[in-house]
PDB file of N, CA and C in Angstrom:
ATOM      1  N   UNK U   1       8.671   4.123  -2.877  1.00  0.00           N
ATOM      2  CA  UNK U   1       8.701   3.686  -1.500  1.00  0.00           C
ATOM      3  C   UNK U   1       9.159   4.845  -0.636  1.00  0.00           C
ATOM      4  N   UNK U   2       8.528   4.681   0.845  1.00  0.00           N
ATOM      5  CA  UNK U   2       9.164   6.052   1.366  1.00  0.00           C
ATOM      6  C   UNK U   2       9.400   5.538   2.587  1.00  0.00           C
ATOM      7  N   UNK U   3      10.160   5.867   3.526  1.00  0.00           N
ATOM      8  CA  UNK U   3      10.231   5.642   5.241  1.00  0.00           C
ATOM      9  C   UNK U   3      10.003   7.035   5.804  1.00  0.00           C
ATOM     10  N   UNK U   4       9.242   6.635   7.178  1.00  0.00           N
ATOM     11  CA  UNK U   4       8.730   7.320   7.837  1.00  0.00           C
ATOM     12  C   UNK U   4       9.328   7.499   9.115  1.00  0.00           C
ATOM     13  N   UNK U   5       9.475   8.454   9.436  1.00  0.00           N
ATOM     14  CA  UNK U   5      10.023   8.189  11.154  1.00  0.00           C
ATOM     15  C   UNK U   5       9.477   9.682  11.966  1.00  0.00           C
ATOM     16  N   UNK U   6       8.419   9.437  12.696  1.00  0.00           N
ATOM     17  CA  UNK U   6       7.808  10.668  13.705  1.00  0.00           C
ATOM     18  C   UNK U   6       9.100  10.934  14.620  1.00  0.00           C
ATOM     19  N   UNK U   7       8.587  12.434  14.780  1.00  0.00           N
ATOM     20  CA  UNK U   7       9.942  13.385  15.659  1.00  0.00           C
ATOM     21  C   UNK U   7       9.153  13.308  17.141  1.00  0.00           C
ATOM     22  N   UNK U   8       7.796  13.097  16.961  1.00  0.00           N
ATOM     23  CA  UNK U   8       7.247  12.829  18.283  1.00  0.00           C
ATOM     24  C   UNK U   8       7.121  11.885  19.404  1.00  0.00           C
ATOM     25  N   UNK U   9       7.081  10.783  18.370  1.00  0.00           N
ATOM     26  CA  UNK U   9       7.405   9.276  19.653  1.00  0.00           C
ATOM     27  C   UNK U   9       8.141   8.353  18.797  1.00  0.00           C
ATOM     28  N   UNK U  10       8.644   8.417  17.825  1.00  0.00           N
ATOM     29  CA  UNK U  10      10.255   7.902  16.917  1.00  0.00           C
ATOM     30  C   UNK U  10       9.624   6.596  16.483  1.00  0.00           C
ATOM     31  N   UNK U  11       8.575   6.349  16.349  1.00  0.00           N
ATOM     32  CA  UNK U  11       7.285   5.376  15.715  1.00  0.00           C
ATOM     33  C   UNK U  11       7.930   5.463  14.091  1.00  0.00           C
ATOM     34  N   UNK U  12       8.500   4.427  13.540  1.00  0.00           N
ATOM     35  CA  UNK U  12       9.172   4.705  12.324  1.00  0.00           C
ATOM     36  C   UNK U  12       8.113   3.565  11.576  1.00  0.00           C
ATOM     37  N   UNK U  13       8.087   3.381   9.954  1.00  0.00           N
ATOM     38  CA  UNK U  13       7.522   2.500   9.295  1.00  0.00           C
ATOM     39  C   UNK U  13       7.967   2.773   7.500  1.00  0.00           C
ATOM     40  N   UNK U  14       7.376   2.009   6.435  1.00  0.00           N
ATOM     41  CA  UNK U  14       7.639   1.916   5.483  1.00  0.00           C
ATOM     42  C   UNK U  14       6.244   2.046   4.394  1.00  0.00           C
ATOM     43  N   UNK U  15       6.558   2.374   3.302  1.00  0.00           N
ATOM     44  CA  UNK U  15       5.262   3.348   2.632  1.00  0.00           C
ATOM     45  C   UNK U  15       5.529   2.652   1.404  1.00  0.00           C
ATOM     46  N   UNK U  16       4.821   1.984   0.608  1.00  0.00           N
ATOM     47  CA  UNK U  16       4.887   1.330  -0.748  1.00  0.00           C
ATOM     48  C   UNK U  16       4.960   2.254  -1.342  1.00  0.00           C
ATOM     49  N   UNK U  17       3.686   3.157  -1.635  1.00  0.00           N
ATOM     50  CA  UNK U  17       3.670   4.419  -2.512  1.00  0.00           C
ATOM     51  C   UNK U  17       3.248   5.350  -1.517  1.00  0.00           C
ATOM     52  N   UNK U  18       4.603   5.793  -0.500  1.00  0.00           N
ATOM     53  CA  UNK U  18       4.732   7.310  -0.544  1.00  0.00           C
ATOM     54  C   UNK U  18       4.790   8.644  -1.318  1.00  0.00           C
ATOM     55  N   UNK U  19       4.532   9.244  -1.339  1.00  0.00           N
ATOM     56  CA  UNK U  19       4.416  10.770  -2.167  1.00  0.00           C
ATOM     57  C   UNK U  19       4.947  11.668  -1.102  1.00  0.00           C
ATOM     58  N   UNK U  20       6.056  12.844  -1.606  1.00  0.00           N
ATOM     59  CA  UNK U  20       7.206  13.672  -0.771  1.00  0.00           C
ATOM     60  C   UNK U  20       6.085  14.572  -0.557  1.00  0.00           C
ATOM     61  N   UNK U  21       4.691  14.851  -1.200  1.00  0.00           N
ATOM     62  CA  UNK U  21       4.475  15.925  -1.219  1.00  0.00           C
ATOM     63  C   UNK U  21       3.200  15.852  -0.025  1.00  0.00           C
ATOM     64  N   UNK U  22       2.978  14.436   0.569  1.00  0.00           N
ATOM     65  CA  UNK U  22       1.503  13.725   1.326  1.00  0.00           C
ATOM     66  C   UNK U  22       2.486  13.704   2.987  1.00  0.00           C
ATOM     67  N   UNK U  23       1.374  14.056   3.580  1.00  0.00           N
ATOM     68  CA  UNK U  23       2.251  13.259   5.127  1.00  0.00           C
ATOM     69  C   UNK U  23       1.054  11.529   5.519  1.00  0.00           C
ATOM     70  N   UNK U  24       1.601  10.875   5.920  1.00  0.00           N
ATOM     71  CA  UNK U  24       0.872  10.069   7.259  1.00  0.00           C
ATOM     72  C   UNK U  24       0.389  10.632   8.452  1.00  0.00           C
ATOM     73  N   UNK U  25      -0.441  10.238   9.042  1.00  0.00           N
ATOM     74  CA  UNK U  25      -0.583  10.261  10.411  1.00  0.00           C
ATOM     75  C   UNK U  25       0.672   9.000  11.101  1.00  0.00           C
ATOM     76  N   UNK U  26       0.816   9.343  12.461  1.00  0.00           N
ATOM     77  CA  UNK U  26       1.515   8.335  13.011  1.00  0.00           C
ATOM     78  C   UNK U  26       0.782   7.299  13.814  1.00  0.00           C
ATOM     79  N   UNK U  27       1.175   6.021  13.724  1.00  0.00           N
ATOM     80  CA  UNK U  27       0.366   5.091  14.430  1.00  0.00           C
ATOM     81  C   UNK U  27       0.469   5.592  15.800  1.00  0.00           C
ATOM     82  N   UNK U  28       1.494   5.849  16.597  1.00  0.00           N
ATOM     83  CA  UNK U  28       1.757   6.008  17.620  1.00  0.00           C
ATOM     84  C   UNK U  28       1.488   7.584  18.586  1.00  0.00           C
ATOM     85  N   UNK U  29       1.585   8.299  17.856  1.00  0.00           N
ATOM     86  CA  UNK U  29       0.350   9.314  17.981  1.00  0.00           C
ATOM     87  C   UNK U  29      -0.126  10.357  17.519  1.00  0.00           C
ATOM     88  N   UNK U  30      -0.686   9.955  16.224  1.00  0.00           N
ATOM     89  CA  UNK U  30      -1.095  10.590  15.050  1.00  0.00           C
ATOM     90  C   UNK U  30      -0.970  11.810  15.029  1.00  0.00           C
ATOM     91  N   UNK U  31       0.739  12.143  14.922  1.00  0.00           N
ATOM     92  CA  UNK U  31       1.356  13.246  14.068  1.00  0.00           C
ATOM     93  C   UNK U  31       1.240  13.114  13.307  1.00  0.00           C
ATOM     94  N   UNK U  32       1.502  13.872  12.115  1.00  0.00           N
ATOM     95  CA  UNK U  32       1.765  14.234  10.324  1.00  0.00           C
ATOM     96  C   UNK U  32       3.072  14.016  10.308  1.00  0.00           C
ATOM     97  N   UNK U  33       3.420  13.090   8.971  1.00  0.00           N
ATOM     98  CA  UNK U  33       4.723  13.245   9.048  1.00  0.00           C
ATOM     99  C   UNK U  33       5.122  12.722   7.604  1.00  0.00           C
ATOM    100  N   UNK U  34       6.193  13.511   7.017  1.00  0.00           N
ATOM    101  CA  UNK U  34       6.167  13.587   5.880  1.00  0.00           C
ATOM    102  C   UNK U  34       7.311  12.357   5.573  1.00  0.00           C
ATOM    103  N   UNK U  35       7.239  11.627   4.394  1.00  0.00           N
ATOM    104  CA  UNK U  35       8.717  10.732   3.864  1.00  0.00           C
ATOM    105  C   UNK U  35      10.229  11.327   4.390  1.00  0.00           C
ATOM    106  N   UNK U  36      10.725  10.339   5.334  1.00  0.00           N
ATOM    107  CA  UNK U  36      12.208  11.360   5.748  1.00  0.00           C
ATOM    108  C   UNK U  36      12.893  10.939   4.467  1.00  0.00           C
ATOM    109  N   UNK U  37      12.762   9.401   3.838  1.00  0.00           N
ATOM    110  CA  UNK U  37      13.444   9.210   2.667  1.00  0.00           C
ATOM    111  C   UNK U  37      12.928   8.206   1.487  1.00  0.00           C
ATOM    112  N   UNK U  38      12.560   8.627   0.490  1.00  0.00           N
ATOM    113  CA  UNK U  38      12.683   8.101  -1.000  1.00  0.00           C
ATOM    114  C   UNK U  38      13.394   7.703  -1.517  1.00  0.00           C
ATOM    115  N   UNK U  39      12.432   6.096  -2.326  1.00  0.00           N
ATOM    116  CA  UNK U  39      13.284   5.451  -3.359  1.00  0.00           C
ATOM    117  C   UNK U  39      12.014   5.279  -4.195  1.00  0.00           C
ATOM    118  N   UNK U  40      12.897   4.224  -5.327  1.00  0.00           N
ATOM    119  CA  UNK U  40      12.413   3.972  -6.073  1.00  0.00           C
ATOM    120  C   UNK U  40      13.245   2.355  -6.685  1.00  0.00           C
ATOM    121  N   UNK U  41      12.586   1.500  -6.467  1.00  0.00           N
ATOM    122  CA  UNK U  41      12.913   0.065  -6.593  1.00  0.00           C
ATOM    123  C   UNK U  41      13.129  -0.328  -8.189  1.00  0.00           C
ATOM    124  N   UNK U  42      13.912  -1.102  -8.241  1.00  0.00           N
ATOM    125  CA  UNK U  42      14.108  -1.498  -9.498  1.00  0.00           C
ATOM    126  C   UNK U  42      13.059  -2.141 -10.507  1.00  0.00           C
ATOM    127  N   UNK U  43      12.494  -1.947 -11.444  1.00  0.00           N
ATOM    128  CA  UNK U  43      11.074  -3.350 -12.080  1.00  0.00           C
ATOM    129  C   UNK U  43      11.595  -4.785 -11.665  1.00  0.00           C
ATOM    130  N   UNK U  44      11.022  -5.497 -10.910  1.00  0.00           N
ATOM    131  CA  UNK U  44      11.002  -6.815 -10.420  1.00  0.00           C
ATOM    132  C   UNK U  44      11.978  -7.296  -9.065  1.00  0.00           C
ATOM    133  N   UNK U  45      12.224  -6.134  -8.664  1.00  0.00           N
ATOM    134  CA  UNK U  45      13.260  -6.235  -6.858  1.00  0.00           C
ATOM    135  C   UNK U  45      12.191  -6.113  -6.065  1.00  0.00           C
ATOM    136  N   UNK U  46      12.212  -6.818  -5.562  1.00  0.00           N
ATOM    137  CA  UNK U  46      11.258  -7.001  -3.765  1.00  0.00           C
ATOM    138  C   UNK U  46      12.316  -6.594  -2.942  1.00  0.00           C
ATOM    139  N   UNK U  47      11.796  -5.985  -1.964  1.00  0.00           N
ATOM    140  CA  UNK U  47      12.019  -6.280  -0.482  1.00  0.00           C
ATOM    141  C   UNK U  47      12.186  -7.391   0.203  1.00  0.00           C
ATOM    142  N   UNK U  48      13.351  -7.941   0.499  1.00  0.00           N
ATOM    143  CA  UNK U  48      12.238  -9.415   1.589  1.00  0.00           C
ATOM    144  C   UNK U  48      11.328  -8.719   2.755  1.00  0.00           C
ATOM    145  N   UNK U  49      11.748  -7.850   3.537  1.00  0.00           N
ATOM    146  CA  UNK U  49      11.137  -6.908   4.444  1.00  0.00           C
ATOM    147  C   UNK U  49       9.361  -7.105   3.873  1.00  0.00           C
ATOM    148  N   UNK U  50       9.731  -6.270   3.235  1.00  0.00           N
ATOM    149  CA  UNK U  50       8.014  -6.106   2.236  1.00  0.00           C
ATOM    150  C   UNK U  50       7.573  -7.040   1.755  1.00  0.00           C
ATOM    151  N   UNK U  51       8.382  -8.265   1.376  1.00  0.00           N
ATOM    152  CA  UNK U  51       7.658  -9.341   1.117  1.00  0.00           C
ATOM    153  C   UNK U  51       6.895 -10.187   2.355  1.00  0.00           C
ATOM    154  N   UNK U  52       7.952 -10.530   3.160  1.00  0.00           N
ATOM    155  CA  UNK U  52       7.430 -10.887   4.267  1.00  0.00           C
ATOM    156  C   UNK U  52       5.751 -10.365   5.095  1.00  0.00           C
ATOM    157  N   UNK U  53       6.099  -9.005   4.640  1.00  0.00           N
ATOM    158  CA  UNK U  53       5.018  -8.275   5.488  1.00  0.00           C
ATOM    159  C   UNK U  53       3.541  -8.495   4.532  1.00  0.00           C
ATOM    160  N   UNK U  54       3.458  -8.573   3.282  1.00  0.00           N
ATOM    161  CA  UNK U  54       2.784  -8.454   2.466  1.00  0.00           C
ATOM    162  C   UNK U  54       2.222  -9.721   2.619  1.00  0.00           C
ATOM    163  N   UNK U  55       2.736 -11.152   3.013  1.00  0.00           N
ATOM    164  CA  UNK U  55       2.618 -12.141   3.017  1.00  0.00           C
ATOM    165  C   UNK U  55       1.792 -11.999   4.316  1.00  0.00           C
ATOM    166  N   UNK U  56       1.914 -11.504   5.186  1.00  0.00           N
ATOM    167  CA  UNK U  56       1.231 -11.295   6.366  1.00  0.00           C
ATOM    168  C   UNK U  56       0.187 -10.458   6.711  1.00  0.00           C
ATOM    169  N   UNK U  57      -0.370 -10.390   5.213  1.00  0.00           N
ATOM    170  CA  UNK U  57      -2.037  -9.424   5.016  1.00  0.00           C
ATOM    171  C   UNK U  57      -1.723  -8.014   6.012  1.00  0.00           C
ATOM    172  N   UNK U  58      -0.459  -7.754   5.816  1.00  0.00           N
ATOM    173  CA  UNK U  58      -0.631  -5.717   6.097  1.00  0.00           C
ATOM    174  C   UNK U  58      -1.035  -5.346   4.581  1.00  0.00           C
ATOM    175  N   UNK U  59      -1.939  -4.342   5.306  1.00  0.00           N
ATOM    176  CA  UNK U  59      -2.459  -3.150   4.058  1.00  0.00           C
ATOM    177  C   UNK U  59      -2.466  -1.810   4.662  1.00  0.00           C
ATOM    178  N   UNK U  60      -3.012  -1.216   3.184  1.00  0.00           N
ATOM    179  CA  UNK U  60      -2.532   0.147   2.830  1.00  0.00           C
ATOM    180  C   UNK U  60      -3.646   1.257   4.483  1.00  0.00           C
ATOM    181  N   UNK U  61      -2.999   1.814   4.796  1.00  0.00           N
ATOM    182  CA  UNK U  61      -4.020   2.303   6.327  1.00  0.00           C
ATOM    183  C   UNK U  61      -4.287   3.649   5.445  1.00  0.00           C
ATOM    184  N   UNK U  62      -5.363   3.649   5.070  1.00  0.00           N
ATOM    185  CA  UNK U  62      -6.295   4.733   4.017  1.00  0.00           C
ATOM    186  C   UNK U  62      -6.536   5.949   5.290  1.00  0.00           C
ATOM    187  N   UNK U  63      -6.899   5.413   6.446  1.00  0.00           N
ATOM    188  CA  UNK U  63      -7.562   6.512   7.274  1.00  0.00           C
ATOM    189  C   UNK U  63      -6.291   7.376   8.032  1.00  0.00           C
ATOM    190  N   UNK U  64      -4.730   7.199   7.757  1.00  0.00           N
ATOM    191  CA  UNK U  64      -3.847   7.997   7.948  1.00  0.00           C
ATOM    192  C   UNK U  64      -3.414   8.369   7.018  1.00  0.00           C
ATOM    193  N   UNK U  65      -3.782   8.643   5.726  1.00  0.00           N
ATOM    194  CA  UNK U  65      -2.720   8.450   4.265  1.00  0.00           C
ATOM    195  C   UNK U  65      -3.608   9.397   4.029  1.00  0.00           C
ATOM    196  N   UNK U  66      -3.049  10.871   3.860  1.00  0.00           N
ATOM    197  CA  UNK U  66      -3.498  12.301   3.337  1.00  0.00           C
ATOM    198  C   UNK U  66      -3.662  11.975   1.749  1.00  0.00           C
ATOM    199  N   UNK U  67      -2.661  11.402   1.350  1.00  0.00           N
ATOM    200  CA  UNK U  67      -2.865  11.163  -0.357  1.00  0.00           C
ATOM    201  C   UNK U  67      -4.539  10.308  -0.771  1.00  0.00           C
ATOM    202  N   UNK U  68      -4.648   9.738   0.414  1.00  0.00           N
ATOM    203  CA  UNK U  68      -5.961   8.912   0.180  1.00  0.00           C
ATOM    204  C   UNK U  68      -7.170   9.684   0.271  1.00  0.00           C
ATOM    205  N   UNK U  69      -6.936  10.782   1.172  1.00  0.00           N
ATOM    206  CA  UNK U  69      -7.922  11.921   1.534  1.00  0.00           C
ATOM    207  C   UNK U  69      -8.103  12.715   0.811  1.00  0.00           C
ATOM    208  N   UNK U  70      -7.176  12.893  -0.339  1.00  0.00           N
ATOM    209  CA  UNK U  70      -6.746  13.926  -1.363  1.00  0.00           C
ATOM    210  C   UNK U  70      -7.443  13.806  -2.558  1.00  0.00           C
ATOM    211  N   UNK U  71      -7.808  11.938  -2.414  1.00  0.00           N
ATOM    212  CA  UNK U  71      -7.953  11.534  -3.640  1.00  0.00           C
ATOM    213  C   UNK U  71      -7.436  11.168  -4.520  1.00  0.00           C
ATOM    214  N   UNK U  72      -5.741  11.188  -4.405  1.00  0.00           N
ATOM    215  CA  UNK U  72      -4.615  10.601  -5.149  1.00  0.00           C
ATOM    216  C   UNK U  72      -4.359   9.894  -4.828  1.00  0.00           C
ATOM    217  N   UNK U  73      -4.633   8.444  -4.437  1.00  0.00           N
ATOM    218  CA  UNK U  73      -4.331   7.273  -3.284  1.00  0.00           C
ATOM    219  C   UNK U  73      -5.055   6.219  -3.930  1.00  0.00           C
ATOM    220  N   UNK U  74      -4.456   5.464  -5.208  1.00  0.00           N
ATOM    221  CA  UNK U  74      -5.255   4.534  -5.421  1.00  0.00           C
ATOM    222  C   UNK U  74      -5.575   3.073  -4.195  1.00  0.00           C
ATOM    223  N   UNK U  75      -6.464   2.237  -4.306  1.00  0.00           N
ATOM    224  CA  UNK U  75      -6.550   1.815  -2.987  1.00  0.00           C
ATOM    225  C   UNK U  75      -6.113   0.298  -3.377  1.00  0.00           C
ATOM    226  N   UNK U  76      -5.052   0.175  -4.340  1.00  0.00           N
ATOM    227  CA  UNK U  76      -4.462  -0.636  -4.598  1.00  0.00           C
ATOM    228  C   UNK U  76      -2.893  -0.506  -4.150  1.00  0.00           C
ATOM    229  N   UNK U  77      -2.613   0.455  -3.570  1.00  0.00           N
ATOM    230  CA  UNK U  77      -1.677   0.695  -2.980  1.00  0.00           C
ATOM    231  C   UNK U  77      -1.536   0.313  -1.596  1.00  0.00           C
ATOM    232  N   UNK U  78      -0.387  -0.023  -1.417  1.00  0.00           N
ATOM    233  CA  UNK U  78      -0.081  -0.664   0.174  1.00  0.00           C
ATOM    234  C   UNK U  78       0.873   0.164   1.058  1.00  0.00           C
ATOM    235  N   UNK U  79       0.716   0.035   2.340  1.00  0.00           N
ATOM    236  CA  UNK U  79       1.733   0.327   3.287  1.00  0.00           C
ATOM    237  C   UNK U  79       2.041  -0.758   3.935  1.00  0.00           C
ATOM    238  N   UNK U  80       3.424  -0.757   5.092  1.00  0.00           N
ATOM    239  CA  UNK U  80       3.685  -1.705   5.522  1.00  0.00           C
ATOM    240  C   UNK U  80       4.137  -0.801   6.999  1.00  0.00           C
ATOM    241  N   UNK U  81       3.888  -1.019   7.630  1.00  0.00           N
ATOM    242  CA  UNK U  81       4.497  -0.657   9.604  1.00  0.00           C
ATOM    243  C   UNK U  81       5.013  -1.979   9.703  1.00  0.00           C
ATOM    244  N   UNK U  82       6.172  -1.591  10.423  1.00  0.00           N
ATOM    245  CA  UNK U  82       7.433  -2.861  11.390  1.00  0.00           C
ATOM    246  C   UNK U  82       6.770  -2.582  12.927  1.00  0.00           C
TER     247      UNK U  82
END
């Protein structure tokens, strides 16, 4: 998991499978911007955050996700924006 937060318009969000080494674009105005911070969740801990959101058909935004462009981005992977 990674969080995101642009230095350009402070447009912050949350990354299922972030990679330290991929940036996003920003929703808000598609800067690059790399994971400010990494985790890694326990086998079987949710989020409620992420649950909630997941429950609410957000998906993975392929057309800002460099890892997806890269080709390392399976498209079973999700993102989540607050």
């Amino acid at each position: 998991f990674g969080r995101f937060e642009c230095t350009s318009c402070g447009h912050r969000w949350l990354s299922a499978h972030a990679q330290a080494k991929y940036w996003q674009n920003c929703r808000g105005c598609e800067c690059k911007v790399f994971p400010k911070l990494m985790w890694q969740n326990a086998p079987g801990v949710r989020s409620s955050r992420l649950s909630h959101l997941q429950s609410e058909g957000e998906t993975h935004d392929s057309s800002r996700c460099q890892a997806c462009k890269a080709g390392d981005c399976s498209s079973s992977r999700r993102s989540y924006y607050p």
